[in-house]
Amino acid sequence: MVSGPIAIILLVFAVLLLIYATSKLKMNPFVVLISIAFLYGVAIGMPLSTVVQTIKDGFGGTMGAIGIVIIAGTIIGVILEKTGAAISITEAILRVVGKNRAPLAMSFTGWVVSI
């Protein structure tokens, strides 16, 4: 199995490939992330069964830890969108900061809604 500087160089290449595939090629980030994780595992010399198990354990562990938070956030976000609450929040912030600072109002709204 490859380790040390070569593994780091391969990791940097994998990250650059991930960025390129999602931003320039407009590929689905989930598919790209899983594919590149698989390719990186193979590139550093991990056995295929270990690569698959490592990806499964990493993804499962992450989803187990933050899955409920993601689902709850998605539900709240949809409610804010459907009820018009997000627009109301933006308009209130826009009244405070002024119309000439609309980008600031949008950024602050994103921060407030993300909480």
mmCIF file of N, CA, C and O in Angstrom, residues 3-108:
data_model
loop_
_atom_site.group_PDB
_atom_site.id
_atom_site.type_symbol
_atom_site.label_atom_id
_atom_site.label_comp_id
_atom_site.label_asym_id
_atom_site.label_seq_id
_atom_site.Cartn_x
_atom_site.Cartn_y
_atom_site.Cartn_z
ATOM 1 N N SER A 3 2.123 4.954 0.833
ATOM 2 C CA SER A 3 2.004 5.855 1.973
ATOM 3 C C SER A 3 2.999 6.992 1.801
ATOM 4 O O SER A 3 3.794 7.008 0.864
ATOM 5 N N GLY A 4 2.946 7.950 2.703
ATOM 6 C CA GLY A 4 3.890 9.065 2.678
ATOM 7 C C GLY A 4 3.570 10.088 1.609
ATOM 8 O O GLY A 4 2.401 10.341 1.310
ATOM 9 N N PRO A 5 4.605 10.670 1.024
ATOM 10 C CA PRO A 5 4.422 11.771 0.069
ATOM 11 C C PRO A 5 3.604 11.379 -1.170
ATOM 12 O O PRO A 5 2.831 12.183 -1.676
ATOM 13 N N ILE A 6 3.755 10.135 -1.632
ATOM 14 C CA ILE A 6 3.008 9.717 -2.817
ATOM 15 C C ILE A 6 1.507 9.693 -2.510
ATOM 16 O O ILE A 6 0.688 10.115 -3.322
ATOM 17 N N ALA A 7 1.138 9.208 -1.338
ATOM 18 C CA ALA A 7 -0.280 9.182 -0.944
ATOM 19 C C ALA A 7 -0.832 10.602 -0.838
ATOM 20 O O ALA A 7 -1.975 10.858 -1.218
ATOM 21 N N ILE A 8 -0.036 11.526 -0.353
ATOM 22 C CA ILE A 8 -0.477 12.918 -0.234
ATOM 23 C C ILE A 8 -0.652 13.540 -1.612
ATOM 24 O O ILE A 8 -1.629 14.257 -1.869
ATOM 25 N N ILE A 9 0.284 13.252 -2.514
ATOM 26 C CA ILE A 9 0.163 13.765 -3.879
ATOM 27 C C ILE A 9 -1.097 13.210 -4.541
ATOM 28 O O ILE A 9 -1.851 13.948 -5.195
ATOM 29 N N LEU A 10 -1.360 11.921 -4.355
ATOM 30 C CA LEU A 10 -2.579 11.326 -4.904
ATOM 31 C C LEU A 10 -3.829 11.941 -4.276
ATOM 32 O O LEU A 10 -4.835 12.148 -4.952
ATOM 33 N N LEU A 11 -3.761 12.241 -2.981
ATOM 34 C CA LEU A 11 -4.897 12.866 -2.305
ATOM 35 C C LEU A 11 -5.161 14.263 -2.864
ATOM 36 O O LEU A 11 -6.313 14.626 -3.120
ATOM 37 N N VAL A 12 -4.108 15.044 -3.070
ATOM 38 C CA VAL A 12 -4.268 16.381 -3.650
ATOM 39 C C VAL A 12 -4.873 16.273 -5.051
ATOM 40 O O VAL A 12 -5.782 17.028 -5.410
ATOM 41 N N PHE A 13 -4.392 15.317 -5.837
ATOM 42 C CA PHE A 13 -4.946 15.103 -7.175
ATOM 43 C C PHE A 13 -6.415 14.720 -7.087
ATOM 44 O O PHE A 13 -7.242 15.198 -7.872
ATOM 45 N N ALA A 14 -6.783 13.864 -6.123
ATOM 46 C CA ALA A 14 -8.173 13.444 -5.956
ATOM 47 C C ALA A 14 -9.067 14.636 -5.609
ATOM 48 O O ALA A 14 -10.172 14.770 -6.135
ATOM 49 N N VAL A 15 -8.587 15.511 -4.737
ATOM 50 C CA VAL A 15 -9.365 16.695 -4.358
ATOM 51 C C VAL A 15 -9.543 17.617 -5.567
ATOM 52 O O VAL A 15 -10.638 18.133 -5.812
ATOM 53 N N LEU A 16 -8.471 17.816 -6.325
ATOM 54 C CA LEU A 16 -8.566 18.653 -7.524
ATOM 55 C C LEU A 16 -9.525 18.052 -8.545
ATOM 56 O O LEU A 16 -10.312 18.771 -9.172
ATOM 57 N N LEU A 17 -9.492 16.741 -8.693
ATOM 58 C CA LEU A 17 -10.417 16.064 -9.596
ATOM 59 C C LEU A 17 -11.858 16.214 -9.113
ATOM 60 O O LEU A 17 -12.770 16.435 -9.916
ATOM 61 N N LEU A 18 -12.062 16.135 -7.823
ATOM 62 C CA LEU A 18 -13.395 16.325 -7.243
ATOM 63 C C LEU A 18 -13.920 17.726 -7.548
ATOM 64 O O LEU A 18 -15.070 17.887 -7.986
ATOM 65 N N ILE A 19 -13.090 18.718 -7.347
ATOM 66 C CA ILE A 19 -13.489 20.106 -7.617
ATOM 67 C C ILE A 19 -13.785 20.298 -9.099
ATOM 68 O O ILE A 19 -14.800 20.908 -9.471
ATOM 69 N N TYR A 20 -12.925 19.771 -9.957
ATOM 70 C CA TYR A 20 -13.106 19.914 -11.400
ATOM 71 C C TYR A 20 -14.400 19.247 -11.859
ATOM 72 O O TYR A 20 -15.180 19.822 -12.621
ATOM 73 N N ALA A 21 -14.637 18.018 -11.403
ATOM 74 C CA ALA A 21 -15.812 17.266 -11.846
ATOM 75 C C ALA A 21 -17.115 17.922 -11.398
ATOM 76 O O ALA A 21 -18.097 17.926 -12.135
ATOM 77 N N THR A 22 -17.129 18.483 -10.196
ATOM 78 C CA THR A 22 -18.367 19.091 -9.715
ATOM 79 C C THR A 22 -18.576 20.504 -10.243
ATOM 80 O O THR A 22 -19.699 20.895 -10.528
ATOM 81 N N SER A 23 -17.501 21.268 -10.403
ATOM 82 C CA SER A 23 -17.682 22.660 -10.825
ATOM 83 C C SER A 23 -17.679 22.824 -12.334
ATOM 84 O O SER A 23 -18.537 23.510 -12.877
ATOM 85 N N LYS A 24 -16.752 22.226 -13.032
ATOM 86 C CA LYS A 24 -16.655 22.405 -14.482
ATOM 87 C C LYS A 24 -17.532 21.442 -15.259
ATOM 88 O O LYS A 24 -18.174 21.817 -16.231
ATOM 89 N N LEU A 25 -17.554 20.191 -14.850
ATOM 90 C CA LEU A 25 -18.331 19.183 -15.570
ATOM 91 C C LEU A 25 -19.769 19.084 -15.070
ATOM 92 O O LEU A 25 -20.581 18.369 -15.656
ATOM 93 N N LYS A 26 -20.070 19.771 -13.954
ATOM 94 C CA LYS A 26 -21.418 19.805 -13.372
ATOM 95 C C LYS A 26 -21.962 18.405 -13.056
ATOM 96 O O LYS A 26 -23.141 18.121 -13.236
ATOM 97 N N MET A 27 -21.081 17.540 -12.576
ATOM 98 C CA MET A 27 -21.497 16.186 -12.193
ATOM 99 C C MET A 27 -22.073 16.205 -10.782
ATOM 100 O O MET A 27 -21.769 17.089 -9.990
ATOM 101 N N ASN A 28 -22.887 15.215 -10.483
ATOM 102 C CA ASN A 28 -23.503 15.095 -9.168
ATOM 103 C C ASN A 28 -22.415 14.926 -8.106
ATOM 104 O O ASN A 28 -21.607 14.006 -8.187
ATOM 105 N N PRO A 29 -22.381 15.810 -7.105
ATOM 106 C CA PRO A 29 -21.326 15.750 -6.093
ATOM 107 C C PRO A 29 -21.253 14.428 -5.337
ATOM 108 O O PRO A 29 -20.167 13.941 -5.024
ATOM 109 N N PHE A 30 -22.399 13.833 -5.038
ATOM 110 C CA PHE A 30 -22.400 12.566 -4.306
ATOM 111 C C PHE A 30 -21.731 11.467 -5.124
ATOM 112 O O PHE A 30 -20.881 10.729 -4.620
ATOM 113 N N VAL A 31 -22.112 11.367 -6.391
ATOM 114 C CA VAL A 31 -21.549 10.335 -7.265
ATOM 115 C C VAL A 31 -20.050 10.558 -7.440
ATOM 116 O O VAL A 31 -19.257 9.613 -7.385
ATOM 117 N N VAL A 32 -19.657 11.803 -7.631
ATOM 118 C CA VAL A 32 -18.234 12.122 -7.801
ATOM 119 C C VAL A 32 -17.459 11.775 -6.534
ATOM 120 O O VAL A 32 -16.375 11.177 -6.600
ATOM 121 N N LEU A 33 -17.982 12.135 -5.376
ATOM 122 C CA LEU A 33 -17.290 11.873 -4.116
ATOM 123 C C LEU A 33 -17.101 10.379 -3.886
ATOM 124 O O LEU A 33 -15.995 9.932 -3.540
ATOM 125 N N ILE A 34 -18.137 9.595 -4.095
ATOM 126 C CA ILE A 34 -18.034 8.144 -3.910
ATOM 127 C C ILE A 34 -17.061 7.548 -4.925
ATOM 128 O O ILE A 34 -16.222 6.705 -4.589
ATOM 129 N N SER A 35 -17.150 7.995 -6.182
ATOM 130 C CA SER A 35 -16.270 7.468 -7.233
ATOM 131 C C SER A 35 -14.808 7.786 -6.954
ATOM 132 O O SER A 35 -13.932 6.923 -7.084
ATOM 133 N N ILE A 36 -14.540 9.027 -6.573
ATOM 134 C CA ILE A 36 -13.156 9.416 -6.311
ATOM 135 C C ILE A 36 -12.625 8.731 -5.053
ATOM 136 O O ILE A 36 -11.454 8.348 -5.002
ATOM 137 N N ALA A 37 -13.466 8.543 -4.065
ATOM 138 C CA ALA A 37 -13.030 7.802 -2.872
ATOM 139 C C ALA A 37 -12.642 6.379 -3.259
ATOM 140 O O ALA A 37 -11.614 5.856 -2.798
ATOM 141 N N PHE A 38 -13.428 5.767 -4.121
ATOM 142 C CA PHE A 38 -13.114 4.412 -4.585
ATOM 143 C C PHE A 38 -11.812 4.402 -5.371
ATOM 144 O O PHE A 38 -10.925 3.573 -5.129
ATOM 145 N N LEU A 39 -11.678 5.334 -6.323
ATOM 146 C CA LEU A 39 -10.466 5.407 -7.144
ATOM 147 C C LEU A 39 -9.226 5.691 -6.298
ATOM 148 O O LEU A 39 -8.154 5.120 -6.542
ATOM 149 N N TYR A 40 -9.346 6.568 -5.302
ATOM 150 C CA TYR A 40 -8.211 6.873 -4.428
ATOM 151 C C TYR A 40 -7.792 5.631 -3.642
ATOM 152 O O TYR A 40 -6.605 5.340 -3.519
ATOM 153 N N GLY A 41 -8.764 4.899 -3.117
ATOM 154 C CA GLY A 41 -8.446 3.677 -2.381
ATOM 155 C C GLY A 41 -7.710 2.673 -3.248
ATOM 156 O O GLY A 41 -6.727 2.060 -2.822
ATOM 157 N N VAL A 42 -8.164 2.520 -4.491
ATOM 158 C CA VAL A 42 -7.499 1.610 -5.422
ATOM 159 C C VAL A 42 -6.100 2.137 -5.765
ATOM 160 O O VAL A 42 -5.130 1.376 -5.827
ATOM 161 N N ALA A 43 -5.988 3.462 -5.975
ATOM 162 C CA ALA A 43 -4.707 4.064 -6.364
ATOM 163 C C ALA A 43 -3.636 3.906 -5.288
ATOM 164 O O ALA A 43 -2.456 3.763 -5.612
ATOM 165 N N ILE A 44 -4.037 3.910 -4.029
ATOM 166 C CA ILE A 44 -3.025 3.758 -2.978
ATOM 167 C C ILE A 44 -2.770 2.293 -2.631
ATOM 168 O O ILE A 44 -1.969 1.990 -1.751
ATOM 169 N N GLY A 45 -3.449 1.397 -3.332
ATOM 170 C CA GLY A 45 -3.160 -0.023 -3.182
ATOM 171 C C GLY A 45 -3.987 -0.770 -2.159
ATOM 172 O O GLY A 45 -3.596 -1.866 -1.756
ATOM 173 N N MET A 46 -5.103 -0.228 -1.758
ATOM 174 C CA MET A 46 -5.976 -0.958 -0.835
ATOM 175 C C MET A 46 -6.675 -2.086 -1.592
ATOM 176 O O MET A 46 -7.049 -1.914 -2.746
ATOM 177 N N PRO A 47 -6.881 -3.225 -0.962
ATOM 178 C CA PRO A 47 -7.668 -4.284 -1.606
ATOM 179 C C PRO A 47 -9.101 -3.791 -1.844
ATOM 180 O O PRO A 47 -9.629 -2.987 -1.065
ATOM 181 N N LEU A 48 -9.716 -4.254 -2.928
ATOM 182 C CA LEU A 48 -11.054 -3.769 -3.290
ATOM 183 C C LEU A 48 -12.074 -3.950 -2.168
ATOM 184 O O LEU A 48 -12.890 -3.062 -1.915
ATOM 185 N N SER A 49 -12.032 -5.078 -1.492
ATOM 186 C CA SER A 49 -12.996 -5.300 -0.410
ATOM 187 C C SER A 49 -12.785 -4.298 0.726
ATOM 188 O O SER A 49 -13.750 -3.836 1.346
ATOM 189 N N THR A 50 -11.546 -3.949 0.992
ATOM 190 C CA THR A 50 -11.247 -2.970 2.037
ATOM 191 C C THR A 50 -11.689 -1.571 1.618
ATOM 192 O O THR A 50 -12.198 -0.811 2.439
ATOM 193 N N VAL A 51 -11.517 -1.246 0.334
ATOM 194 C CA VAL A 51 -11.953 0.061 -0.173
ATOM 195 C C VAL A 51 -13.455 0.210 0.013
ATOM 196 O O VAL A 51 -13.930 1.206 0.564
ATOM 197 N N VAL A 52 -14.205 -0.781 -0.415
ATOM 198 C CA VAL A 52 -15.667 -0.724 -0.303
ATOM 199 C C VAL A 52 -16.092 -0.650 1.157
ATOM 200 O O VAL A 52 -16.955 0.159 1.522
ATOM 201 N N GLN A 53 -15.488 -1.456 2.013
ATOM 202 C CA GLN A 53 -15.839 -1.454 3.437
ATOM 203 C C GLN A 53 -15.504 -0.115 4.082
ATOM 204 O O GLN A 53 -16.279 0.414 4.883
ATOM 205 N N THR A 54 -14.363 0.477 3.730
ATOM 206 C CA THR A 54 -13.947 1.764 4.295
ATOM 207 C C THR A 54 -14.910 2.872 3.884
ATOM 208 O O THR A 54 -15.302 3.703 4.706
ATOM 209 N N ILE A 55 -15.294 2.893 2.617
ATOM 210 C CA ILE A 55 -16.258 3.900 2.137
ATOM 211 C C ILE A 55 -17.594 3.711 2.847
ATOM 212 O O ILE A 55 -18.208 4.679 3.310
ATOM 213 N N LYS A 56 -18.039 2.457 2.944
ATOM 214 C CA LYS A 56 -19.310 2.174 3.610
ATOM 215 C C LYS A 56 -19.283 2.595 5.073
ATOM 216 O O LYS A 56 -20.209 3.246 5.563
ATOM 217 N N ASP A 57 -18.212 2.267 5.771
ATOM 218 C CA ASP A 57 -18.105 2.629 7.186
ATOM 219 C C ASP A 57 -18.032 4.146 7.372
ATOM 220 O O ASP A 57 -18.668 4.698 8.266
ATOM 221 N N GLY A 58 -17.251 4.817 6.528
ATOM 222 C CA GLY A 58 -17.124 6.272 6.634
ATOM 223 C C GLY A 58 -18.433 6.979 6.353
ATOM 224 O O GLY A 58 -18.849 7.870 7.102
ATOM 225 N N PHE A 59 -19.108 6.575 5.288
ATOM 226 C CA PHE A 59 -20.378 7.210 4.940
ATOM 227 C C PHE A 59 -21.442 6.885 5.976
ATOM 228 O O PHE A 59 -22.185 7.761 6.421
ATOM 229 N N GLY A 60 -21.500 5.625 6.384
ATOM 230 C CA GLY A 60 -22.490 5.218 7.384
ATOM 231 C C GLY A 60 -22.275 5.906 8.718
ATOM 232 O O GLY A 60 -23.225 6.332 9.375
ATOM 233 N N GLY A 61 -21.014 6.044 9.120
ATOM 234 C CA GLY A 61 -20.715 6.719 10.387
ATOM 235 C C GLY A 61 -21.093 8.183 10.348
ATOM 236 O O GLY A 61 -21.665 8.722 11.300
ATOM 237 N N THR A 62 -20.803 8.830 9.223
ATOM 238 C CA THR A 62 -21.143 10.246 9.085
ATOM 239 C C THR A 62 -22.658 10.432 9.078
ATOM 240 O O THR A 62 -23.183 11.306 9.762
ATOM 241 N N MET A 63 -23.352 9.633 8.305
ATOM 242 C CA MET A 63 -24.806 9.772 8.232
ATOM 243 C C MET A 63 -25.469 9.414 9.558
ATOM 244 O O MET A 63 -26.464 10.010 9.933
ATOM 245 N N GLY A 64 -24.908 8.447 10.265
ATOM 246 C CA GLY A 64 -25.454 8.095 11.567
ATOM 247 C C GLY A 64 -25.313 9.230 12.563
ATOM 248 O O GLY A 64 -26.175 9.448 13.414
ATOM 249 N N ALA A 65 -24.223 9.982 12.435
ATOM 250 C CA ALA A 65 -23.973 11.067 13.380
ATOM 251 C C ALA A 65 -24.743 12.335 13.044
ATOM 252 O O ALA A 65 -25.204 13.035 13.934
ATOM 253 N N ILE A 66 -24.884 12.650 11.758
ATOM 254 C CA ILE A 66 -25.505 13.936 11.402
ATOM 255 C C ILE A 66 -26.771 13.795 10.556
ATOM 256 O O ILE A 66 -27.357 14.796 10.152
ATOM 257 N N GLY A 67 -27.194 12.566 10.309
ATOM 258 C CA GLY A 67 -28.364 12.343 9.455
ATOM 259 C C GLY A 67 -29.616 13.041 9.952
ATOM 260 O O GLY A 67 -30.339 13.672 9.177
ATOM 261 N N ILE A 68 -29.892 12.956 11.239
ATOM 262 C CA ILE A 68 -31.100 13.575 11.795
ATOM 263 C C ILE A 68 -31.025 15.087 11.672
ATOM 264 O O ILE A 68 -32.016 15.745 11.344
ATOM 265 N N VAL A 69 -29.845 15.655 11.890
ATOM 266 C CA VAL A 69 -29.681 17.109 11.769
ATOM 267 C C VAL A 69 -29.932 17.545 10.327
ATOM 268 O O VAL A 69 -30.610 18.550 10.080
ATOM 269 N N ILE A 70 -29.426 16.795 9.361
ATOM 270 C CA ILE A 70 -29.626 17.129 7.956
ATOM 271 C C ILE A 70 -31.105 17.034 7.588
ATOM 272 O O ILE A 70 -31.653 17.931 6.929
ATOM 273 N N ILE A 71 -31.766 15.986 8.006
ATOM 274 C CA ILE A 71 -33.182 15.816 7.688
ATOM 275 C C ILE A 71 -34.016 16.920 8.333
ATOM 276 O O ILE A 71 -34.876 17.521 7.686
ATOM 277 N N ALA A 72 -33.753 17.223 9.603
ATOM 278 C CA ALA A 72 -34.499 18.292 10.276
ATOM 279 C C ALA A 72 -34.249 19.635 9.605
ATOM 280 O O ALA A 72 -35.180 20.427 9.405
ATOM 281 N N GLY A 73 -33.003 19.920 9.246
ATOM 282 C CA GLY A 73 -32.690 21.174 8.564
ATOM 283 C C GLY A 73 -33.386 21.283 7.218
ATOM 284 O O GLY A 73 -33.858 22.355 6.833
ATOM 285 N N THR A 74 -33.453 20.175 6.497
ATOM 286 C CA THR A 74 -34.141 20.170 5.208
ATOM 287 C C THR A 74 -35.630 20.445 5.389
ATOM 288 O O THR A 74 -36.220 21.228 4.637
ATOM 289 N N ILE A 75 -36.223 19.824 6.372
ATOM 290 C CA ILE A 75 -37.655 20.034 6.632
ATOM 291 C C ILE A 75 -37.917 21.492 6.999
ATOM 292 O O ILE A 75 -38.843 22.125 6.473
ATOM 293 N N ILE A 76 -37.099 22.048 7.889
ATOM 294 C CA ILE A 76 -37.278 23.450 8.283
ATOM 295 C C ILE A 76 -37.065 24.376 7.088
ATOM 296 O O ILE A 76 -37.810 25.348 6.899
ATOM 297 N N GLY A 77 -36.071 24.078 6.257
ATOM 298 C CA GLY A 77 -35.815 24.892 5.068
ATOM 299 C C GLY A 77 -36.987 24.893 4.107
ATOM 300 O O GLY A 77 -37.364 25.938 3.567
ATOM 301 N N VAL A 78 -37.581 23.732 3.891
ATOM 302 C CA VAL A 78 -38.748 23.637 3.002
ATOM 303 C C VAL A 78 -39.919 24.414 3.592
ATOM 304 O O VAL A 78 -40.626 25.139 2.877
ATOM 305 N N ILE A 79 -40.112 24.320 4.896
ATOM 306 C CA ILE A 79 -41.193 25.071 5.542
ATOM 307 C C ILE A 79 -40.962 26.572 5.384
ATOM 308 O O ILE A 79 -41.889 27.320 5.057
ATOM 309 N N LEU A 80 -39.721 27.032 5.603
ATOM 310 C CA LEU A 80 -39.414 28.454 5.437
ATOM 311 C C LEU A 80 -39.669 28.913 4.008
ATOM 312 O O LEU A 80 -40.144 30.027 3.778
ATOM 313 N N GLU A 81 -39.370 28.053 3.040
ATOM 314 C CA GLU A 81 -39.580 28.411 1.636
ATOM 315 C C GLU A 81 -41.065 28.435 1.288
ATOM 316 O O GLU A 81 -41.553 29.407 0.697
ATOM 317 N N LYS A 82 -41.792 27.405 1.660
ATOM 318 C CA LYS A 82 -43.207 27.285 1.281
ATOM 319 C C LYS A 82 -44.089 28.336 1.954
ATOM 320 O O LYS A 82 -45.059 28.794 1.372
ATOM 321 N N THR A 83 -43.770 28.706 3.182
ATOM 322 C CA THR A 83 -44.592 29.682 3.896
ATOM 323 C C THR A 83 -44.227 31.121 3.566
ATOM 324 O O THR A 83 -44.938 32.049 3.949
ATOM 325 N N GLY A 84 -43.101 31.310 2.897
ATOM 326 C CA GLY A 84 -42.651 32.668 2.591
ATOM 327 C C GLY A 84 -41.886 33.312 3.733
ATOM 328 O O GLY A 84 -41.570 34.502 3.686
ATOM 329 N N ALA A 85 -41.570 32.537 4.754
ATOM 330 C CA ALA A 85 -40.867 33.080 5.916
ATOM 331 C C ALA A 85 -39.454 33.536 5.548
ATOM 332 O O ALA A 85 -38.975 34.545 6.076
ATOM 333 N N ALA A 86 -38.802 32.836 4.644
ATOM 334 C CA ALA A 86 -37.447 33.226 4.250
ATOM 335 C C ALA A 86 -37.460 34.597 3.581
ATOM 336 O O ALA A 86 -36.576 35.433 3.822
ATOM 337 N N ILE A 87 -38.462 34.852 2.764
ATOM 338 C CA ILE A 87 -38.582 36.166 2.110
ATOM 339 C C ILE A 87 -38.881 37.243 3.146
ATOM 340 O O ILE A 87 -38.329 38.349 3.084
ATOM 341 N N SER A 88 -39.731 36.924 4.111
ATOM 342 C CA SER A 88 -40.041 37.888 5.174
ATOM 343 C C SER A 88 -38.797 38.233 5.987
ATOM 344 O O SER A 88 -38.574 39.396 6.331
ATOM 345 N N ILE A 89 -37.992 37.220 6.283
ATOM 346 C CA ILE A 89 -36.748 37.458 7.026
ATOM 347 C C ILE A 89 -35.829 38.360 6.212
ATOM 348 O O ILE A 89 -35.245 39.317 6.732
ATOM 349 N N THR A 90 -35.709 38.068 4.916
ATOM 350 C CA THR A 90 -34.852 38.872 4.041
ATOM 351 C C THR A 90 -35.330 40.307 3.971
ATOM 352 O O THR A 90 -34.533 41.253 4.039
ATOM 353 N N GLU A 91 -36.627 40.507 3.820
ATOM 354 C CA GLU A 91 -37.175 41.869 3.753
ATOM 355 C C GLU A 91 -36.932 42.629 5.052
ATOM 356 O O GLU A 91 -36.610 43.816 5.025
ATOM 357 N N ALA A 92 -37.070 41.963 6.194
ATOM 358 C CA ALA A 92 -36.828 42.622 7.477
ATOM 359 C C ALA A 92 -35.355 43.026 7.606
ATOM 360 O O ALA A 92 -35.051 44.143 8.043
ATOM 361 N N ILE A 93 -34.475 42.147 7.221
ATOM 362 C CA ILE A 93 -33.049 42.468 7.290
ATOM 363 C C ILE A 93 -32.709 43.579 6.300
ATOM 364 O O ILE A 93 -31.914 44.473 6.601
ATOM 365 N N LEU A 94 -33.340 43.557 5.134
ATOM 366 C CA LEU A 94 -33.101 44.590 4.121
ATOM 367 C C LEU A 94 -33.550 45.963 4.618
ATOM 368 O O LEU A 94 -32.893 46.970 4.344
ATOM 369 N N ARG A 95 -34.625 46.003 5.378
ATOM 370 C CA ARG A 95 -35.067 47.280 5.959
ATOM 371 C C ARG A 95 -34.047 47.815 6.951
ATOM 372 O O ARG A 95 -33.836 49.017 7.068
ATOM 373 N N VAL A 96 -33.380 46.920 7.665
ATOM 374 C CA VAL A 96 -32.396 47.334 8.665
ATOM 375 C C VAL A 96 -31.094 47.800 8.013
ATOM 376 O O VAL A 96 -30.561 48.850 8.377
ATOM 377 N N VAL A 97 -30.591 47.041 7.039
ATOM 378 C CA VAL A 97 -29.285 47.371 6.455
ATOM 379 C C VAL A 97 -29.380 48.316 5.258
ATOM 380 O O VAL A 97 -28.379 48.907 4.866
ATOM 381 N N GLY A 98 -30.560 48.467 4.680
ATOM 382 C CA GLY A 98 -30.737 49.354 3.533
ATOM 383 C C GLY A 98 -30.660 48.602 2.216
ATOM 384 O O GLY A 98 -29.966 47.601 2.095
ATOM 385 N N LYS A 99 -31.382 49.124 1.220
ATOM 386 C CA LYS A 99 -31.459 48.453 -0.084
ATOM 387 C C LYS A 99 -30.132 48.476 -0.832
ATOM 388 O O LYS A 99 -29.873 47.616 -1.666
ATOM 389 N N ASN A 100 -29.283 49.454 -0.541
ATOM 390 C CA ASN A 100 -27.998 49.506 -1.229
ATOM 391 C C ASN A 100 -27.030 48.440 -0.723
ATOM 392 O O ASN A 100 -25.967 48.255 -1.294
ATOM 393 N N ARG A 101 -27.397 47.750 0.341
ATOM 394 C CA ARG A 101 -26.569 46.659 0.878
ATOM 395 C C ARG A 101 -27.299 45.323 0.751
ATOM 396 O O ARG A 101 -27.261 44.487 1.656
ATOM 397 N N ALA A 102 -27.939 45.100 -0.386
ATOM 398 C CA ALA A 102 -28.703 43.868 -0.606
ATOM 399 C C ALA A 102 -27.841 42.611 -0.483
ATOM 400 O O ALA A 102 -28.294 41.618 0.106
ATOM 401 N N PRO A 103 -26.611 42.590 -1.012
ATOM 402 C CA PRO A 103 -25.800 41.376 -0.825
ATOM 403 C C PRO A 103 -25.543 41.052 0.647
ATOM 404 O O PRO A 103 -25.546 39.885 1.047
ATOM 405 N N LEU A 104 -25.348 42.085 1.461
ATOM 406 C CA LEU A 104 -25.161 41.874 2.890
ATOM 407 C C LEU A 104 -26.432 41.281 3.503
ATOM 408 O O LEU A 104 -26.364 40.361 4.324
ATOM 409 N N ALA A 105 -27.577 41.788 3.085
ATOM 410 C CA ALA A 105 -28.847 41.274 3.597
ATOM 411 C C ALA A 105 -29.033 39.804 3.229
ATOM 412 O O ALA A 105 -29.472 38.995 4.050
ATOM 413 N N MET A 106 -28.674 39.447 1.997
ATOM 414 C CA MET A 106 -28.794 38.052 1.570
ATOM 415 C C MET A 106 -27.838 37.153 2.369
ATOM 416 O O MET A 106 -28.216 36.061 2.780
ATOM 417 N N SER A 107 -26.632 37.626 2.585
ATOM 418 C CA SER A 107 -25.660 36.849 3.361
ATOM 419 C C SER A 107 -26.136 36.657 4.793
ATOM 420 O O SER A 107 -26.064 35.559 5.356
ATOM 421 N N PHE A 108 -26.638 37.720 5.384
ATOM 422 C CA PHE A 108 -27.122 37.638 6.759
ATOM 423 C C PHE A 108 -28.341 36.739 6.848
ATOM 424 O O PHE A 108 -28.486 35.975 7.802
#
